[in-house]
Amino acid sequence: DTGVSQNPRHKITKRGQNVTFRCDPISEHNRLYWYRQTLGQGPEFLTYFQNEAQLEKSRLLSDRFSAERPKGSFSTLEIQRTEQGDSAMYLCASSLMGLMNTEAFFGQGTRLTVV
Amino acid sequence: KQEVTQIPAALSVPEGENLVLNCSFTDSAIYNLQWFRQDPGKGLTSLLLIQSSQREQTSGRLNASLDKSSGRSTLYIAASQPGDSATYLCAVLRGSARQLTFGSGTQLTVLP
C-alpha cells in the first residue's frame, strides 16, 4: 500500500492521559499536514511540515499538542493531558511541493475518544 | 480569511439521477480546488483537483468546474448509484496559505 498510513485507527483514552498518533506519508512527498475533524464538520488545519521543518501551526494547536517529523519522514502528533473536547478524528495528509501546489492525499484517520 | 460554503448540506436522490453539488469560497486568490469523498468513519479520498488556471476536470462520471471570478465550483455526478452515497467535501488552497480550507460537506444519499 503506497498511500498515507495512520496508526492507530481508533484510540479510547481516559481524560488526563497522553496519547500519540503516527502518520506515514507517501514516500516521496515532502509536505505533511495534520487536520482535526469533528462530527458534521469539514477538517480543520492543525499544523504543516515541509520536510522536517514545522512551518505553520494553527491557533487550534494549544500547548498540549505537539507534532514532530524527524528526518522528514513519518510524523507524530502527541496530545498531553487529554480533555473530552479533544475527541475527534485526526487526519494526516501529504503532498509533493511543485511548481503548482499539487494534490493532497489523506490517510484513514485516527478516531480519538476521550472518556 | 477564506470561507468555504457547501450547499446543500444533505441531498437524497433516486438512483440514476444526475446531480450537482455546490461549493463557494470568499477569496478568489486560490492555487487550486480539490473535491473529496468521505465515507462514514473513514478518511478522505481525493476525487478531482482543479488548478486555478483550469475551468474543469473530469474523471469517469464526475465533472468538476471552477469559476474563480465568482468564487464557485460545482461537482456534477452523472447517473448516480447507491455506491456514490457519501459526504462530498470541497477544499481550496489559497495562494497565501499552505493549508486547505474545507467546507462542511454535502451528505449524499442515493436511493436504490
Short mmCIF file of C-alpha atoms in Angstrom, two decimals:
data_model
loop_
_atom_site.label_atom_id
_atom_site.label_comp_id
_atom_site.label_asym_id
_atom_site.label_seq_id
_atom_site.Cartn_x
_atom_site.Cartn_y
_atom_site.Cartn_z
CA ASP A 1 0.00 0.00 0.00
CA THR A 2 1.60 3.27 -1.10
CA GLY A 3 -0.96 5.65 0.39
CA VAL A 4 -0.86 7.68 3.60
CA SER A 5 -0.93 5.40 6.62
CA GLN A 6 -2.15 6.35 10.10
CA ASN A 7 -1.94 4.42 13.34
CA PRO A 8 -3.81 3.60 15.41
CA ARG A 9 -7.16 3.75 13.66
CA HIS A 10 -9.04 4.11 16.92
CA LYS A 11 -7.95 5.23 20.38
CA ILE A 12 -10.03 5.41 23.55
CA THR A 13 -8.36 7.12 26.47
CA LYS A 14 -9.26 8.47 29.85
CA ARG A 15 -9.28 12.19 30.44
CA GLY A 16 -5.88 13.42 31.54
CA GLN A 17 -3.89 10.71 29.75
CA ASN A 18 -1.39 11.40 26.99
CA VAL A 19 -1.85 9.94 23.51
CA THR A 20 0.39 9.77 20.45
CA PHE A 21 -0.62 9.20 16.84
CA ARG A 22 1.62 8.28 13.94
CA CYS A 23 1.42 9.19 10.26
CA ASP A 24 3.48 7.68 7.44
CA PRO A 25 3.13 9.86 4.32
CA ILE A 26 3.55 8.81 0.71
CA SER A 27 7.28 8.22 0.47
CA GLU A 28 8.30 10.95 -1.99
CA HIS A 29 6.01 13.62 -0.51
CA ASN A 30 7.83 16.42 1.28
CA ARG A 31 4.77 18.15 2.71
CA LEU A 32 2.81 16.71 5.63
CA TYR A 33 -0.30 18.12 7.29
CA TRP A 34 -2.38 17.33 10.35
CA TYR A 35 -6.08 18.17 10.45
CA ARG A 36 -8.81 17.62 13.02
CA GLN A 37 -12.41 16.83 12.12
CA THR A 38 -15.44 16.81 14.40
CA LEU A 39 -18.81 15.31 13.52
CA GLY A 40 -20.63 17.09 10.73
CA GLN A 41 -17.79 19.50 10.01
CA GLY A 42 -15.03 19.69 7.47
CA PRO A 43 -11.43 19.09 8.55
CA GLU A 44 -9.67 22.00 10.29
CA PHE A 45 -5.96 22.62 9.82
CA LEU A 46 -3.66 21.97 12.79
CA THR A 47 -0.08 22.05 11.54
CA TYR A 48 2.14 21.70 8.48
CA PHE A 49 5.64 20.33 7.83
CA GLN A 50 7.87 20.82 4.85
CA ASN A 51 10.45 18.05 5.15
CA GLU A 52 11.41 18.10 8.85
CA ALA A 53 10.57 21.76 9.46
CA GLN A 54 7.29 22.66 11.12
CA LEU A 55 6.39 25.80 9.19
CA GLU A 56 2.90 26.61 10.35
CA LYS A 57 0.68 25.96 13.37
CA SER A 58 -2.97 26.78 13.80
CA ARG A 59 -4.31 28.58 16.85
CA LEU A 60 -6.27 25.36 17.39
CA LEU A 61 -2.98 23.72 18.36
CA SER A 62 -2.82 24.50 22.06
CA ASP A 63 0.32 23.97 24.13
CA ARG A 64 -0.97 20.48 24.99
CA PHE A 65 -0.42 19.47 21.37
CA SER A 66 2.97 18.80 19.84
CA ALA A 67 3.93 17.43 16.47
CA GLU A 68 7.23 16.22 15.11
CA ARG A 69 8.58 14.96 11.84
CA PRO A 70 12.09 13.70 12.47
CA LYS A 71 14.22 13.28 9.35
CA GLY A 72 11.34 14.44 7.19
CA SER A 73 9.72 11.02 7.06
CA PHE A 74 6.93 9.89 9.41
CA SER A 75 5.24 12.29 11.80
CA THR A 76 3.80 12.00 15.29
CA LEU A 77 1.10 14.07 16.94
CA GLU A 78 1.00 13.99 20.73
CA ILE A 79 -1.78 15.29 22.92
CA GLN A 80 -0.95 15.71 26.59
CA ARG A 81 -3.50 15.77 29.41
CA THR A 82 -6.36 14.92 27.06
CA GLU A 83 -9.74 16.60 27.51
CA GLN A 84 -13.16 15.48 26.34
CA GLY A 85 -13.10 18.30 23.79
CA ASP A 86 -10.15 16.60 22.10
CA SER A 87 -12.44 13.80 20.92
CA ALA A 88 -12.34 13.97 17.13
CA MET A 89 -10.94 12.35 14.00
CA TYR A 90 -7.31 13.29 13.45
CA LEU A 91 -6.35 13.22 9.79
CA CYS A 92 -2.93 13.29 8.20
CA ALA A 93 -2.28 14.33 4.61
CA SER A 94 0.75 14.58 2.39
CA SER A 95 1.58 16.25 -0.88
CA LEU A 96 4.53 16.95 -3.15
CA MET A 97 5.68 20.53 -3.48
CA GLY A 98 5.98 21.54 -7.09
CA LEU A 99 5.64 24.49 -9.41
CA MET A 100 1.92 24.39 -8.76
CA ASN A 101 0.63 23.15 -5.48
CA THR A 102 -0.28 19.57 -6.01
CA GLU A 103 -2.95 17.14 -4.91
CA ALA A 104 -3.19 16.33 -1.19
CA PHE A 105 -3.72 12.72 -0.19
CA PHE A 106 -5.26 11.81 3.14
CA GLY A 107 -4.92 8.83 5.42
CA GLN A 108 -7.79 6.93 7.01
CA GLY A 109 -7.54 8.96 10.19
CA THR A 110 -7.28 8.18 13.88
CA ARG A 111 -10.55 8.39 15.79
CA LEU A 112 -9.87 9.62 19.34
CA THR A 113 -12.46 9.23 22.08
CA VAL A 114 -11.71 10.77 25.47
CA VAL A 115 -13.89 9.36 28.27
CA LYS B 1 -9.92 34.84 5.89
CA GLN B 2 -11.04 32.21 3.41
CA GLU B 3 -14.50 30.75 3.99
CA VAL B 4 -15.89 27.79 2.09
CA THR B 5 -19.59 27.01 1.95
CA GLN B 6 -21.28 23.92 0.57
CA ILE B 7 -24.93 23.78 -0.34
CA PRO B 8 -26.99 21.73 0.22
CA ALA B 9 -25.85 20.18 3.50
CA ALA B 10 -27.70 16.98 2.62
CA LEU B 11 -29.21 15.59 -0.54
CA SER B 12 -31.22 12.47 -1.26
CA VAL B 13 -31.84 11.33 -4.84
CA PRO B 14 -33.13 8.21 -6.60
CA GLU B 15 -30.62 6.01 -8.38
CA GLY B 16 -29.83 7.06 -11.94
CA GLU B 17 -30.38 10.77 -11.41
CA ASN B 18 -27.79 13.35 -12.44
CA LEU B 19 -26.93 15.77 -9.66
CA VAL B 20 -24.90 18.88 -8.87
CA LEU B 21 -23.14 19.74 -5.63
CA ASN B 22 -22.17 23.34 -5.00
CA CYS B 23 -19.16 24.92 -3.35
CA SER B 24 -18.49 28.64 -2.89
CA PHE B 25 -15.45 30.42 -1.49
CA THR B 26 -14.90 34.02 -0.46
CA ASP B 27 -11.28 34.66 -1.53
CA SER B 28 -10.69 34.15 -5.26
CA ALA B 29 -6.89 34.14 -4.89
CA ILE B 30 -6.58 30.36 -4.87
CA TYR B 31 -3.97 27.94 -6.20
CA ASN B 32 -6.35 25.05 -6.62
CA LEU B 33 -9.58 23.45 -5.53
CA GLN B 34 -10.00 19.82 -4.59
CA TRP B 35 -13.11 17.66 -4.25
CA PHE B 36 -13.02 14.78 -1.78
CA ARG B 37 -15.29 11.92 -0.86
CA GLN B 38 -15.61 10.71 2.73
CA ASP B 39 -17.39 7.53 3.78
CA PRO B 40 -18.68 7.32 7.38
CA GLY B 41 -15.86 6.97 9.88
CA LYS B 42 -13.22 6.96 7.14
CA GLY B 43 -10.59 9.29 5.77
CA LEU B 44 -10.83 11.45 2.67
CA THR B 45 -10.47 10.16 -0.87
CA SER B 46 -9.38 12.71 -3.45
CA LEU B 47 -11.74 12.83 -6.43
CA LEU B 48 -10.65 15.75 -8.57
CA LEU B 49 -8.11 18.56 -8.42
CA ILE B 50 -8.64 21.75 -10.44
CA GLN B 51 -5.72 24.14 -10.77
CA SER B 52 -6.55 27.85 -10.66
CA SER B 53 -5.80 28.17 -14.38
CA GLN B 54 -8.26 25.42 -15.30
CA ARG B 55 -12.01 25.60 -15.66
CA GLU B 56 -12.93 21.96 -15.28
CA GLN B 57 -11.73 18.41 -14.68
CA THR B 58 -13.38 15.12 -15.47
CA SER B 59 -12.99 11.63 -14.07
CA GLY B 60 -15.43 8.97 -15.13
CA ARG B 61 -18.94 10.04 -14.12
CA LEU B 62 -17.61 13.06 -12.24
CA ASN B 63 -17.07 16.52 -13.64
CA ALA B 64 -15.90 19.46 -11.57
CA SER B 65 -15.93 23.07 -12.73
CA LEU B 66 -14.26 26.15 -11.33
CA ASP B 67 -15.19 29.81 -11.73
CA LYS B 68 -12.61 31.77 -9.76
CA SER B 69 -14.10 35.17 -10.50
CA SER B 70 -17.41 34.26 -8.91
CA GLY B 71 -15.85 32.06 -6.22
CA ARG B 72 -17.76 28.94 -7.20
CA SER B 73 -17.20 25.31 -8.03
CA THR B 74 -19.65 22.57 -8.89
CA LEU B 75 -19.30 18.80 -8.81
CA TYR B 76 -21.53 17.07 -11.33
CA ILE B 77 -22.26 13.37 -10.80
CA ALA B 78 -23.86 11.59 -13.75
CA ALA B 79 -26.11 8.56 -13.45
CA SER B 80 -25.83 8.33 -9.68
CA GLN B 81 -25.50 4.95 -7.98
CA PRO B 82 -26.10 3.79 -4.38
CA GLY B 83 -22.34 3.37 -4.06
CA ASP B 84 -21.97 7.13 -4.54
CA SER B 85 -23.59 7.67 -1.13
CA ALA B 86 -21.06 9.53 0.99
CA THR B 87 -20.14 13.01 2.16
CA TYR B 88 -18.55 15.18 -0.50
CA LEU B 89 -16.15 17.91 0.63
CA CYS B 90 -14.58 20.71 -1.34
CA ALA B 91 -11.39 22.42 -0.23
CA VAL B 92 -9.40 25.37 -1.56
CA LEU B 93 -5.71 26.13 -1.33
CA ARG B 94 -5.15 29.87 -1.08
CA GLY B 95 -2.13 31.47 -2.69
CA SER B 96 -1.01 32.96 0.60
CA ALA B 97 -1.58 29.85 2.71
CA ARG B 98 -0.12 26.39 2.74
CA GLN B 99 -3.16 24.51 4.02
CA LEU B 100 -6.51 23.55 2.56
CA THR B 101 -9.65 25.26 3.80
CA PHE B 102 -12.65 22.94 3.77
CA GLY B 103 -16.36 23.33 3.51
CA SER B 104 -18.64 21.38 5.84
CA GLY B 105 -19.60 18.94 3.11
CA THR B 106 -22.73 17.69 1.38
CA GLN B 107 -24.05 14.35 2.62
CA LEU B 108 -25.36 12.49 -0.42
CA THR B 109 -27.72 9.53 -0.27
CA VAL B 110 -28.57 7.69 -3.48
CA LEU B 111 -31.64 5.53 -3.03
CA PRO B 112 -31.86 2.19 -4.87
#
